[in-house]
Every structure is written in structure tokens, then in C-alpha cells.
Coordinates of C-alpha atoms in Angstrom, one line a residue:
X1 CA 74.4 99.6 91.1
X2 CA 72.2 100.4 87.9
X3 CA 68.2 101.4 88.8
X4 CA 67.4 98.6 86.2
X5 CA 69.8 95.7 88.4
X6 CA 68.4 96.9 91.4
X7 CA 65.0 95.7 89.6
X8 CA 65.9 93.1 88.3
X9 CA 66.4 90.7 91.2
X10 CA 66.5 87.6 89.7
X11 CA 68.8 88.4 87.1
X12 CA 72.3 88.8 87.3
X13 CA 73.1 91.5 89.3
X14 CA 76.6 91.4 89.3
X15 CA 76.5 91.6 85.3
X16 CA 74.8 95.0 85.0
X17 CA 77.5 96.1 87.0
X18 CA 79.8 98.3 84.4
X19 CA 82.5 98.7 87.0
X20 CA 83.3 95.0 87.7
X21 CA 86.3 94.6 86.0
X22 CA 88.0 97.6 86.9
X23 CA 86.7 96.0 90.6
X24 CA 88.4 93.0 89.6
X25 CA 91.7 94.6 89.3
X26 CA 91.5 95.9 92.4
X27 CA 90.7 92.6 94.2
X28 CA 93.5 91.1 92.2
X29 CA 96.2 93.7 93.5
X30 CA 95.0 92.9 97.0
X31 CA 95.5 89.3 96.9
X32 CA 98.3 89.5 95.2
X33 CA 99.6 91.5 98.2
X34 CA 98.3 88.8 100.5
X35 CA 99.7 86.0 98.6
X36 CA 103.2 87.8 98.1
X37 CA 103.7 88.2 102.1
X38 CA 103.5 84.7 102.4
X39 CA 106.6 84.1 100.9
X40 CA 108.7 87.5 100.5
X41 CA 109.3 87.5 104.3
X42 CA 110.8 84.0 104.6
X43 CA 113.4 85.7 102.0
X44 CA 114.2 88.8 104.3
X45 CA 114.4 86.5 107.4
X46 CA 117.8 86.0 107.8
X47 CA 118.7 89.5 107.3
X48 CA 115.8 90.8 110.1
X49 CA 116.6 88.3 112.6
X50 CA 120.5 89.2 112.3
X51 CA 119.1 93.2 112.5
X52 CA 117.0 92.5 115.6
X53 CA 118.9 89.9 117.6
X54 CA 116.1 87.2 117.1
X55 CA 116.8 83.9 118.1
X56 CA 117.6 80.8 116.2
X57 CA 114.7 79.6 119.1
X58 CA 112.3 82.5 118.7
X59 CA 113.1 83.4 114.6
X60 CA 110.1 81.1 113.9
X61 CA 107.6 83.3 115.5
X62 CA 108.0 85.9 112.2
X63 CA 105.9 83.0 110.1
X64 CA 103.9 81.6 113.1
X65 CA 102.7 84.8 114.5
X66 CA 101.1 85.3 111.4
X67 CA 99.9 82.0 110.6
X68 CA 98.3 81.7 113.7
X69 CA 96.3 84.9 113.3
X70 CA 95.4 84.6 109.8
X71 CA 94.4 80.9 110.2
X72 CA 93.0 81.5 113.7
X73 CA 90.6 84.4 112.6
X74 CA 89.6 83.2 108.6
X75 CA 86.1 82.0 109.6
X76 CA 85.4 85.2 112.0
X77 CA 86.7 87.4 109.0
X78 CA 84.7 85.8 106.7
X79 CA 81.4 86.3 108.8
X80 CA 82.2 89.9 109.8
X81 CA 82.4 90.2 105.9
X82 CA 79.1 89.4 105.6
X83 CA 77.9 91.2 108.6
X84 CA 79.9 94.4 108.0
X85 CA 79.9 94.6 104.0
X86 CA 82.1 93.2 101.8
X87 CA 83.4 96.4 100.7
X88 CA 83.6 98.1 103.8
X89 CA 85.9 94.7 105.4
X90 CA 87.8 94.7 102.4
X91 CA 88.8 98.7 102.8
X92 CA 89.1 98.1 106.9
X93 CA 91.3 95.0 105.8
X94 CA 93.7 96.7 103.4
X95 CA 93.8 99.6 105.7
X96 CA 95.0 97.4 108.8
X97 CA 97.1 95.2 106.7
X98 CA 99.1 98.4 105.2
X99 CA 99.5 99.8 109.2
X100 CA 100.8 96.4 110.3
X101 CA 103.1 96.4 107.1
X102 CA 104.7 100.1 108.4
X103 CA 104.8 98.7 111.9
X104 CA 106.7 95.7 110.6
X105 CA 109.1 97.6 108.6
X106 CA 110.0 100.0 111.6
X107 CA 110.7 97.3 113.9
X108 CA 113.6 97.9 116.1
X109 CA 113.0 94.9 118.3
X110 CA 111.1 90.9 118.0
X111 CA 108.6 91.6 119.8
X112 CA 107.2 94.7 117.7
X113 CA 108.1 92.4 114.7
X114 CA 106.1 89.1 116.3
X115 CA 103.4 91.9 117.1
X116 CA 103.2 93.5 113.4
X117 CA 103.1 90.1 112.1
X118 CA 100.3 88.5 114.2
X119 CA 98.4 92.3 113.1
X120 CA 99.4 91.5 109.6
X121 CA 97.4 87.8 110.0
X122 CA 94.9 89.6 111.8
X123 CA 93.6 92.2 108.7
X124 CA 94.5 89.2 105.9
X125 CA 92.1 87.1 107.7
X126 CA 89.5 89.6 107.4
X127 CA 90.8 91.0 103.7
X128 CA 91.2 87.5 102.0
X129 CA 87.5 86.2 102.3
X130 CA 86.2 89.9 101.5
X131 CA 88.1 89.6 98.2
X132 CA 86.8 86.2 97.5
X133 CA 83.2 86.8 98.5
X134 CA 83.0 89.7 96.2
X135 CA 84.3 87.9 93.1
X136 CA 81.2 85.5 94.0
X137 CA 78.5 88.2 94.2
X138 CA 80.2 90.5 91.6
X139 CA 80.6 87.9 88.5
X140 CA 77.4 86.0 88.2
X141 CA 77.4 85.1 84.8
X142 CA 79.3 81.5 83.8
X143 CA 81.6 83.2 80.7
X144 CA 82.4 86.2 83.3
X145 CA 83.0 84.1 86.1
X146 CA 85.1 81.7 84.4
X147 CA 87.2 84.3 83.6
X148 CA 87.3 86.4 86.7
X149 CA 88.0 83.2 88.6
X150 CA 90.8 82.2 85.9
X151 CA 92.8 85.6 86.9
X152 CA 92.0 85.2 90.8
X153 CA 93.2 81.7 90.5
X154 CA 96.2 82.6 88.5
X155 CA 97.0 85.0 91.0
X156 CA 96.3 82.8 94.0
X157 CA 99.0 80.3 92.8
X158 CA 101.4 82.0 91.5
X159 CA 102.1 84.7 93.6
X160 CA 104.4 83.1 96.3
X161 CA 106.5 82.6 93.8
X162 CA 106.1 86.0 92.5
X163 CA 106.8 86.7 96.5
X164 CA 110.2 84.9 96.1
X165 CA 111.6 86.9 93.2
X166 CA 110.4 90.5 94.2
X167 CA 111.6 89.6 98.2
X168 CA 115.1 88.5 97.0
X169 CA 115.6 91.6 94.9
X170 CA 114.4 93.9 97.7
X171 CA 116.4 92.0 100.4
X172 CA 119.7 91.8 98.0
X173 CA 119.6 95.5 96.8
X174 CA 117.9 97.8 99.3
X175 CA 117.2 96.5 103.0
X176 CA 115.0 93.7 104.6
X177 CA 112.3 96.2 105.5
X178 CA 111.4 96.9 101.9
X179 CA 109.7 93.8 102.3
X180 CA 107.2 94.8 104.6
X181 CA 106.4 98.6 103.0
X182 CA 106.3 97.7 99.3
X183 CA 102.5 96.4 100.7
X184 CA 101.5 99.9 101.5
X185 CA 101.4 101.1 98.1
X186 CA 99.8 97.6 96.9
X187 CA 96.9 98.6 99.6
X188 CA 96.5 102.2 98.9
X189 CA 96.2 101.4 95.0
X190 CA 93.2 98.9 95.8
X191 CA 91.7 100.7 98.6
X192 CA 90.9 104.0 96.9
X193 CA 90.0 101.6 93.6
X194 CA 87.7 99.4 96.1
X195 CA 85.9 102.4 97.6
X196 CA 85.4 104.7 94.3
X197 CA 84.9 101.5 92.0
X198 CA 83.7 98.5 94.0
X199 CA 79.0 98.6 94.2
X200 CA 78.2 95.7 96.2
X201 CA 74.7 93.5 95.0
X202 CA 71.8 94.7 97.0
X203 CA 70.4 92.5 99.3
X204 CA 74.0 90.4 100.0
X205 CA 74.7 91.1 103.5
X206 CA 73.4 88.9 106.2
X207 CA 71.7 90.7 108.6
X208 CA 71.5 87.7 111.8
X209 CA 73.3 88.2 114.9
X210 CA 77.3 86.8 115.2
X211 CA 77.7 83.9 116.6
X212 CA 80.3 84.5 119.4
X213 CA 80.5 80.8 120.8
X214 CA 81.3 79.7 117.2
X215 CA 83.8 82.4 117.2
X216 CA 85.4 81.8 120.4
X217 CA 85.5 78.0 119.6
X218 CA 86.4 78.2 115.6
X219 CA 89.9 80.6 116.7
X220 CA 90.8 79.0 119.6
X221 CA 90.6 75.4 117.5
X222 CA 92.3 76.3 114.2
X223 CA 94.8 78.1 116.2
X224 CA 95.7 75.3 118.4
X225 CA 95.9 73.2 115.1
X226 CA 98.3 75.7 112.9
X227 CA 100.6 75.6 116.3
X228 CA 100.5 71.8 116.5
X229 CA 102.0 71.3 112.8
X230 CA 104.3 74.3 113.5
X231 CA 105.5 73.2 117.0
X232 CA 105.6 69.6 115.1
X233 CA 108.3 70.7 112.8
X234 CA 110.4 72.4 115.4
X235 CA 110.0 70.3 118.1
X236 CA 108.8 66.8 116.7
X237 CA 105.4 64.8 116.4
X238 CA 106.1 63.1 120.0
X239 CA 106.4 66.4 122.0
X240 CA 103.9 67.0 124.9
X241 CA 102.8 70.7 124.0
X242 CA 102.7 69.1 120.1
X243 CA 100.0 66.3 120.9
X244 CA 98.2 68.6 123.4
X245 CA 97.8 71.3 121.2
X246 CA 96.5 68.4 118.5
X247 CA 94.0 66.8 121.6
X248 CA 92.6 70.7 122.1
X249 CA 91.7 71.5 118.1
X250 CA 89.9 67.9 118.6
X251 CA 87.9 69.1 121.0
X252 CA 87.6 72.3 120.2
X253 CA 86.3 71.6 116.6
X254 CA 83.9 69.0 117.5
X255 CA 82.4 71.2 120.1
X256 CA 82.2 74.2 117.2
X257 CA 80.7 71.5 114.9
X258 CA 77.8 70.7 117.3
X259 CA 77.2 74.6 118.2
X260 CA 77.2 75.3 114.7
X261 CA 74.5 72.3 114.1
X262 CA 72.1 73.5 117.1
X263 CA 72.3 77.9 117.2
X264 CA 70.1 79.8 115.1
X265 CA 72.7 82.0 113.3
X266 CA 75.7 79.8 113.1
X267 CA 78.9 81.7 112.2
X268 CA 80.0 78.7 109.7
X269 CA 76.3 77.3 108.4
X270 CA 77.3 73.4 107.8
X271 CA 75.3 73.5 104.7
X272 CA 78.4 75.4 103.5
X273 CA 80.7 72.4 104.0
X274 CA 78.8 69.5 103.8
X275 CA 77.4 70.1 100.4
X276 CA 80.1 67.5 98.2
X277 CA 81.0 69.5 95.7
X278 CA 82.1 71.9 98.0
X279 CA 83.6 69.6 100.7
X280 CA 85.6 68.0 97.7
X281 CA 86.5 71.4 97.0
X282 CA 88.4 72.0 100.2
X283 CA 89.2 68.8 100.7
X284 CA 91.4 68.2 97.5
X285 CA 92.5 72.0 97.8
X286 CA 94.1 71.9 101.0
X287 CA 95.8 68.6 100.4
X288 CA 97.5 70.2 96.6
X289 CA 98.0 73.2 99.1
X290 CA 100.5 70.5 101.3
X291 CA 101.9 69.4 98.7
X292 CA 103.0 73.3 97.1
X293 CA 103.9 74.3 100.3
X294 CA 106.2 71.4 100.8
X295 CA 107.9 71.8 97.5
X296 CA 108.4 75.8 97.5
X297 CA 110.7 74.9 101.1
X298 CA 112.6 72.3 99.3
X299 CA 113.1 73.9 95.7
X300 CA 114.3 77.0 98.0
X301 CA 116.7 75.2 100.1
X302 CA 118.2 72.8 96.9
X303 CA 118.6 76.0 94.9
X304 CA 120.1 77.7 97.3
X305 CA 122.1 75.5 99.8
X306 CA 122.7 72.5 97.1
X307 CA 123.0 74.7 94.1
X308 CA 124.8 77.5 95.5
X309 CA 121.9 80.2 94.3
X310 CA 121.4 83.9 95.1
X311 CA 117.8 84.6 96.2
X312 CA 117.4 86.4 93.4
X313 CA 118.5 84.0 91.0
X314 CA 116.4 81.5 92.9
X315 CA 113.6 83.6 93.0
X316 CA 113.6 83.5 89.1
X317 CA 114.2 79.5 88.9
X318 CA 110.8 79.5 89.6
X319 CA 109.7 82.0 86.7
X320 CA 108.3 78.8 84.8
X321 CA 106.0 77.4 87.3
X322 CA 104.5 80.7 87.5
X323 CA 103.7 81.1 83.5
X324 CA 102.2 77.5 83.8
X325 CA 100.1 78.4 86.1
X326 CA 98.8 81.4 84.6
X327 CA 98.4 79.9 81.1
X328 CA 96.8 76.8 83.0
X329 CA 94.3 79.2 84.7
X330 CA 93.9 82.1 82.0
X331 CA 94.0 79.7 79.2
X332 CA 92.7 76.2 79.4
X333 CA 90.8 76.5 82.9
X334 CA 89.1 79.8 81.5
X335 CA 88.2 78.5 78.2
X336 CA 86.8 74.8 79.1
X337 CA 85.0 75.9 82.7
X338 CA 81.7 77.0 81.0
X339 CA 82.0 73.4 78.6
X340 CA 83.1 70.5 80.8
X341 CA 82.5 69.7 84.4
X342 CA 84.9 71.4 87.2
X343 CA 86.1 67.8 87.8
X344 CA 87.1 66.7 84.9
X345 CA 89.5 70.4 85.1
X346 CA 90.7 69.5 88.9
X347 CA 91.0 65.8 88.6
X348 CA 93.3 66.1 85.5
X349 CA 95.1 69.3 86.6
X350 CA 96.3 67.6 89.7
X351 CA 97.3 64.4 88.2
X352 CA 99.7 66.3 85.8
X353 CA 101.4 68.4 88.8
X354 CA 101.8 65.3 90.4
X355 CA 103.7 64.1 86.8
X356 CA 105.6 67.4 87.5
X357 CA 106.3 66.5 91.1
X358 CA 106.9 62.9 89.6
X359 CA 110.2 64.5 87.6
X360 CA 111.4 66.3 91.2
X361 CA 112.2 62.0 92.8
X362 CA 114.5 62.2 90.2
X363 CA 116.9 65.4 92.1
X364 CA 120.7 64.9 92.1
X365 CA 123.4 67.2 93.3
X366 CA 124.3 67.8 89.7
X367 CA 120.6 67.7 88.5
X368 CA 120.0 69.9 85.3
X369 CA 117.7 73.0 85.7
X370 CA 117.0 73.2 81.9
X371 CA 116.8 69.0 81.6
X372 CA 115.0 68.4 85.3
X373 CA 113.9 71.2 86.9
X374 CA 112.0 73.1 83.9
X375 CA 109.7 70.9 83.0
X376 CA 108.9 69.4 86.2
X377 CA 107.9 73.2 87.4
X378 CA 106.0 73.7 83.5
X379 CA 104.1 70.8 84.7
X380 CA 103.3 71.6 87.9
X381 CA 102.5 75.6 86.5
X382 CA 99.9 74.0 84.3
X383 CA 98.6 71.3 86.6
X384 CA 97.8 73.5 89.3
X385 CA 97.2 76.6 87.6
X386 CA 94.6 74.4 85.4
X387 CA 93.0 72.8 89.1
X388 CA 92.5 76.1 90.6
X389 CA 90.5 78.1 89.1
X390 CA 87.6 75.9 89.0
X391 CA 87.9 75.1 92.5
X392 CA 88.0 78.8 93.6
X393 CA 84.7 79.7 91.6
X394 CA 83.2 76.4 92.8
X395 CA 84.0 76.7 96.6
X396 CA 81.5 79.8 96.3
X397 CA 79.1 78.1 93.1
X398 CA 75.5 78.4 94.8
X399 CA 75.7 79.8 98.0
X400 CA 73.5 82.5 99.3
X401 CA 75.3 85.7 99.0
X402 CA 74.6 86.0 102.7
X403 CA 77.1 83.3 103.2
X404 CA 79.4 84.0 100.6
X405 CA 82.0 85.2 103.2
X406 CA 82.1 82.3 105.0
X407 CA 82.1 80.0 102.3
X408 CA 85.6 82.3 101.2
X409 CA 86.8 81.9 104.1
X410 CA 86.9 78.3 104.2
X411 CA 89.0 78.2 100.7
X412 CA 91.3 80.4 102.5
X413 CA 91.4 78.0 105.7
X414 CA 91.6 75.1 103.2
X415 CA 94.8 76.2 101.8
X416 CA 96.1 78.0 105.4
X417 CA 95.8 74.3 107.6
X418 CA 97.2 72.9 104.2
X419 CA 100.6 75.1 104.0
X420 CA 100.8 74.3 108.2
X421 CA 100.3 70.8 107.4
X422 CA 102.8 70.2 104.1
X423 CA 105.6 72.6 106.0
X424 CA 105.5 70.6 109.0
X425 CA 104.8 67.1 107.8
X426 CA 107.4 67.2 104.7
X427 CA 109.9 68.7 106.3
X428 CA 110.1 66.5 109.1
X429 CA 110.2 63.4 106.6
X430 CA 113.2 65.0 104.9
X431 CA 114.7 65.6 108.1
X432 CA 114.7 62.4 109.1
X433 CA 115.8 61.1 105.7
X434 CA 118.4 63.2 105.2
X435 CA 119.6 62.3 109.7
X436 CA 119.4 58.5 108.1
X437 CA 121.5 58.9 104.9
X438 CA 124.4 60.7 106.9
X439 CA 124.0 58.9 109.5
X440 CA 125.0 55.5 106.9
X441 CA 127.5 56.9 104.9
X442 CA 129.4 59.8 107.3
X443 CA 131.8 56.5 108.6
X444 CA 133.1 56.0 105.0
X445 CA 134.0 59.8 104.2
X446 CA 137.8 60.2 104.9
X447 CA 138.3 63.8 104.3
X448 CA 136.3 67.3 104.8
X449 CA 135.3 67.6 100.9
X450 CA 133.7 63.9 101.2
X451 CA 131.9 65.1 104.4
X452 CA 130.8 68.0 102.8
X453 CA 129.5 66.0 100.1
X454 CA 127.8 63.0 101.9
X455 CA 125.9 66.4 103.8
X456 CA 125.0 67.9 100.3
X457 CA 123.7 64.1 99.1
X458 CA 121.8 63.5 101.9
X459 CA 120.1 66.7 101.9
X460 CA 119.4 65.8 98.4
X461 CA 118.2 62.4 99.2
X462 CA 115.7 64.0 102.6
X463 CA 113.7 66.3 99.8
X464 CA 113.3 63.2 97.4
X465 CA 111.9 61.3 100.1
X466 CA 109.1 64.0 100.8
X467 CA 109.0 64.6 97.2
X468 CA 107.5 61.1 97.1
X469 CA 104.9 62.1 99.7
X470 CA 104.0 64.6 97.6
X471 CA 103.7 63.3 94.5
X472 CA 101.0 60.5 97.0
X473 CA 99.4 63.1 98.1
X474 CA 98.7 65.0 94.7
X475 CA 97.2 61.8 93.5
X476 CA 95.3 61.8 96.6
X477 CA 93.8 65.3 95.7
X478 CA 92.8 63.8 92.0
X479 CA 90.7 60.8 93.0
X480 CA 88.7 63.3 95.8
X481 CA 87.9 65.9 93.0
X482 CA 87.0 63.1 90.7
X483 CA 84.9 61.0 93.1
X484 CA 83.3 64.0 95.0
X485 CA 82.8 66.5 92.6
X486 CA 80.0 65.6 90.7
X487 CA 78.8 69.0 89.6
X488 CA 78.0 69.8 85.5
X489 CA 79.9 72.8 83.6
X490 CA 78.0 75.9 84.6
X491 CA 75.2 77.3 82.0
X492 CA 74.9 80.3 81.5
X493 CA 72.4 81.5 83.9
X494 CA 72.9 83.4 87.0
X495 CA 74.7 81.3 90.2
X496 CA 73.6 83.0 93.6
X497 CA 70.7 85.2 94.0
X498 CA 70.7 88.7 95.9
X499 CA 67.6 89.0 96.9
X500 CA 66.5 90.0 100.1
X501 CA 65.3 87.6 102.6
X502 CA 66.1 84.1 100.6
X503 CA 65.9 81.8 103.2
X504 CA 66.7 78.4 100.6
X505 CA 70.2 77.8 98.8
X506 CA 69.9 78.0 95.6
X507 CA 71.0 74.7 93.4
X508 CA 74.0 74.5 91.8
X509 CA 73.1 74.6 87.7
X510 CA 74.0 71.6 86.3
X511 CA 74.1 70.0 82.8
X512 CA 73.6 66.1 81.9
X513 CA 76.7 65.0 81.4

């Protein structure tokens, strides 16, 4: 940090910083590392479980060990971000995350893999809101925000895609464990950037004690909840340990609430959440998060099972979705953040993925790609890619740096409950649509072709009928952002303030509109 920033406390301190973009890049490599995990392993899965004698039962556990950390420990990683340093969790994060990778990658048996993956949630719950927080402290100014957010965002959404391209060429042409080491280069590259590059504000880290029953009661609740929609899925909404697990996050998250309302140093302030603009924030992001996560399981299982795709040709099917939502979140959310309210970006942007999503009811065994499949995913690029980016900058607009962590972390927790939530809930509509169709038309298929082809149509006919859901839920999304979100385009003064000691958040800047 420049003498002359570290003066100039009510200016933007993140501005005199020379080194923020090269910071940026850094940031960017590291969540595009997190985001990539999320879906280059579901790629490799066959190939590992075959490799290590998993299970059809236990084969799960390689996605819910590590959804269960990551979403079980978001809200303590956040906070230890603030406590420790931003820097310092992001460097411990990408550290840990890189060993877990290794450990993954050597696995010679489930339960080192089940235990590399719950490490690998573990260090991405601590790494993703570190990332996120310093974009928020680092890029102060509206123009530079708007752009630093556009290329987070952009990163953010596409990169499970990304994920399903680079995991089907590693799986199909060198080996299943390629998937896990290719991170340890991706973290060595931004943690020697991070340390050499990265200056933190002054002033930014909160100094007050960690709350340990809000820890304690935060994990045990969201984990209880991510294992409720995962044990949903495999085991169906009426099972015993499902609706437990469900009954316990209830409790559990009410008692955190009223901790959080009565200690002096809460982990997760509710002035974070209950702001609106914020709560529409992750409100409408974790439902458009359902509604993704849904349609990247389908899209992967009609390309592949319906369409008779390779991963890696599958992996680039979805090459369009990822340019819309890059040029929807480098392009048009960049450019019109700093000139027209966030809501009148995320409103629109998820009304036209749900357009996309729209085209998606209309699947068919012999559906075109170029004719169907292309422009729904252009759409749905755009839409979200558009959405995004002003929701990522304004889940973080006007919160004490002190709390910046914590207010990542929620974004992160948004969009983690929300993938739980739209892989659970989708698939077991299109299970049960595609159990009903078969179950109709199985009687009037004489021979093995017309069975095989009353199977392919009503696997076909299960992901319209979530599809639909989808398209409800998108909508859904809109109307929060719209009726929420009522803050103005940003001007161009600074958004959080560094200095030491504020005790008031400081308002969001708003122009009449």
C-alpha cells in the first residue's frame, strides 16, 4: 500500500493500489480452480470408482464429502478471513486445497478419496470468501469494480462448464487422477502471485473475538441441510434420515439466528443479510443457482446417454453458454453497472435465461443442437452471465470491510444450498416423470428396439418436466431482484471505508432513479 493511501482514509484505498489488477488475475485463477472442481470430478467419476472399487451405494460420497464441507464451513471461512487476513486465508486456502488435490489424485482406496474430498471442501470454504472479500476491499471505485466484478462473475458462471470440457479431455486421454492435480499448478500460480502481489487496505480486518457457538451452530445446520437435499435425491423426500436431517437445520438455524441477534461479536452480523438489497441478492442468486445446477445434470445426461456423446464432445456442447456468459458479464453487465440500477441488470438477465431454459421444454430424442440447443444455451450464457455480475459486487456493496468475509461467504452459501437444492429437487421430478412415462407406454413396446426407445423418450420427457421447474423458478429469481433490489447504479465515489474502528455501515450510494 502507497504512504499517500495509507493517508488518505476516506478515499479509495483500493484505487491507489497499482498492483490490483495483476491481484485480480490471481484471484481469478483461484476461483476458476474452485469453480472447475465442481464439475471436472463428476466427469472422472466413473473411471475412479471403477479404479477404487467404490460402490454404486457409497460413489456419491466423492460430491457429498465435499459439499458438505465446503457448505458446512463457508460462514466459519469467511470470518476466519476477516480474523486471520484476507491474504494470509486466501494463501493457507490455496495451500490446503492444492495438498487435498495430491491426496485425491494418489488415492488408492474411498476412504482416502471421501477424505481428500471433504479436505478439498474444507480449504474452498476458507479460499472462496477470501477471494471474494478482497475484490470488495481491493476495487473501490464504481468503473473498476464494475469491471473487476464483470471478470469474477464471468468466471463464477462459466467455469463448471469450463470444468466439463478440460475434465473430459483429461479423463479420455491421460487418467482420472489428472483431474485432481491439474489444481496444484492453478494454486501454486496464484499463491506466489497472491503473496508477492496481493497489499491488503489497512484497517480491514476485524479484530473481535470468534464466535464459536455461531460456529458450532452455523456447520452443524448447513451441513445437516446440504445432506437432506443429497440424501433426498438418493433416498427420496419421505425417508426418515431425509426429514430428520431437514427438522435438525430447522432448529439448528433458528437457534444460530437468535445467538447471532443477542452475542456481542456475532460470526454472521444479521445486518449482513437483512439489509434488502443484499437479502434479494442471495435470495434470487441461490434460486438461478437451482435452476443451473439442474440443467448442467440434464444437458450432461441427454448429451451423453440420449445423444450418444463423448465427454469431450459434451464438454464442448456447452462452449456457447460459456461465451454468453462472458460477453453478458464482460460486455453488457460491465458497461451499464455504473449507469442503471443492479436490478434492472438481474431482473432482465434472468428473465432471458429463463427464455433460454424456455427453448430446453421443447427437447426431443432427435432435437437439433445447432436449431435447439444453441440458442437456448446463447440465451442462458447471456442471461446469467448479464445477472451475475451485479449481484456479486452488490452482495459485498457497503459493508464494513471488517465484515466483507462474511458477507462473501454468504454469496458462496447462496449458490452452495442452491446447487444441493436444484440437484436434489430436479432430479427427483425427472425421475419420477421419466418412472411415469415408462411406466404408460412399456405395455405397448413389442420388441427390444421399441423398449429401448420408450426408455430413451421417457428420459427425454423426465428432464422436460424439470425443465419446466426451472424455467418457474428463473422467473421466480426475476420478480425477487426486481421487487427487492431497490438500490441506484453506483456513482463514482468510494463503496466501503477502511478505516480503523468504524463502528456504522456505511450507505449504499445511490442515484434518483
Amino acid at each position: 500500500m502507497s504512504e499517500t493511501a495509507a493517508k488518505a482514509p476516506g478515499r479509495a484505498l483500493g484505487a491507489a493500489d497499482p498492483n490490483r489488477w495483476k491481484a485480480l488475475a490471481f484471484i481469478a485463477i483461484a476461483q476458476l480452480m474452485v469453480v472447475l472442481d465442481a464439475t471436472i470430478v463428476n466427469i472422472a467419476l466413473p473411471s475412479a470408482q471403477q479404479d477404487l472399487g467404490i460402490s454404486d451405494g457409497n460413489r456419491q460420497w466423492v460430491v457429498t464429502a465435499y459439499a458438505l464441507a465446503f457448505g458446512g464451513l463457508l460462514l466459519f471461512g469467511g470470518r476466519i478471513a476477516d480474523l486471520w487476513g484476507r491474504k494470509r486465508a486466501f494463501v493457507v486456502g490455496l495451500g490446503g486445497f492444492a495438498a487435498a488435490s495430491a491426496l485425491g489424485g494418489a488415492a488408492t482406496n474411498e476412504a482416502m478419496m471421501f477424505g481428500a474430498r471433504a479436505l478439498q471442501g474444507a480449504f474452498g470454504a476458507l479460499l472462496a470468501p477470501a477471494a471474494l472479500s478482497l475484490l470488495a476491499v481491493m476495487f473501490t471505485d464504481a468503473k473498476e469494480r464494475a469491471k473487476a466484478f464483470g471478470i469474477y462473475g464471468a468466471i463464477a458462471g462459466g467455469g463448471g462448464a469450463v470444468g466439463l470440457i478440460l475434465g473430459g479431455f483429461l479423463t479420455e486421454y491421460l487418467d482420472w487422477r489428472w483431474t485432481f492435480f491439474v489444481n496444484i499448478p492453478f494454486a501454486i500460480v496464484a499463491a506466489l502471485g497472491a503473496w508477492y502481489v496481493i497489499r491488503e487496505p489497512q484497517g480491514s480486518r476485524n479484530r473481535s473475538t470468534l464466535d464459536i457457538p455461531g460456529v458450532i451452530l452455523s456447520t452443524l445446520g448447513l451441513v445437516a441441510l446440504v445432506y437432506g437435499f443429497t440424501r433426498a435425491e438418493s433416498d427420496g423426500w419421505s425417508d426418515a434420515t431425509t426429514i430428520g436431517m431437514f427438522v435438525a437445520s430447522g432448529v439448528l438455524l433458528l437457534a444460530f439466528v437468535i445467538v447471532e441477534a443477542r452475542v456481542k461479536a456475532p460470526l454472521l452480523p444479521l445486518r449482513v443479510v437483512t439489509e434488502r438489497n443484499r437479502g434479494g441478492v442471495y435470495l434470487s442468486l441461490g434460486l438461478a443457482i437451482i435452476a443451473m445446477f439442474g440443467l448442467f445434470l440434464f444437458l450432461t445426461y441427454y448429451l451423453q446417454i440420449v445423444k450418444g456423446y463423448s465427454p469431450v464432445k459434451t464438454g464442448f456442447a456447452f462452449l456457447p453458454m460459456i461465451a454468453g456468459m462472458i460477453t453478458g458479464s464482460t460486455q453488457i453487465g460491465t458497461r451499464l453497472m455504473t449507469r442503471v440500477a443492479p436490478r434492472l441488470l438481474m431482473g432482465p438477465g434472468f428473465l432471458v435465461a429463463a427464455l433460454g431454459m424456455l427453448l430446453l421444454t421443447q427437447l426431443e430424442i432427435g432435437s437439433s443442437y445447432a436449431a435447439l440447443l444453441l440458442p437456448a444455451m446463447l440465451l442462458l450464457g447471456l442471461g446469467m452471465g448479464t445477472a451475475f455480475m451485479p449481484a456479486m459486487s452488490l452482495a459485498t456493496l457497503g459493508v464494513k470491510p471488517q465484515d466483507a468475509g462474511v458477507a462473501s461467504a454468504m454469496v458462496n452459501t447462496s449458490q452452495q444450498v442452491g446447487g444441493a437444492i436444484g440437484t436434489a429437487l430436479l432430479n427427483t421430478i425427472a425421475a419420477s416423470a421419466t418412472t411415469s412415462y415408462i411406466a404408460d407406454h412399456i405395455a405397448g413396446a413389442s420388441s427390444r428396439s421399441q423398449q429401448q426407445l420408450v426408455q430413451a423418450q421417457g428420459l427425454v420427457q423426465g428432464y422436460t418436466a424439470a425443465i419446466w421447474f426451472a424455467v418457474g423458478i428463473l422467473v421466480a429469481a426475476a420478480l425477487i431482484a426486481l421487487t427487492l433490489i431497490n438500490a441506484g447504479r453506483p456513482g463514482s465515489t468510494a463503496v466501503a471505508s477502511s478505516e480503523e474502528g468504524a463502528e456504522e455501515e456505511l450507505p449504499v450510494p445511490v442515484v434518483a432513479h
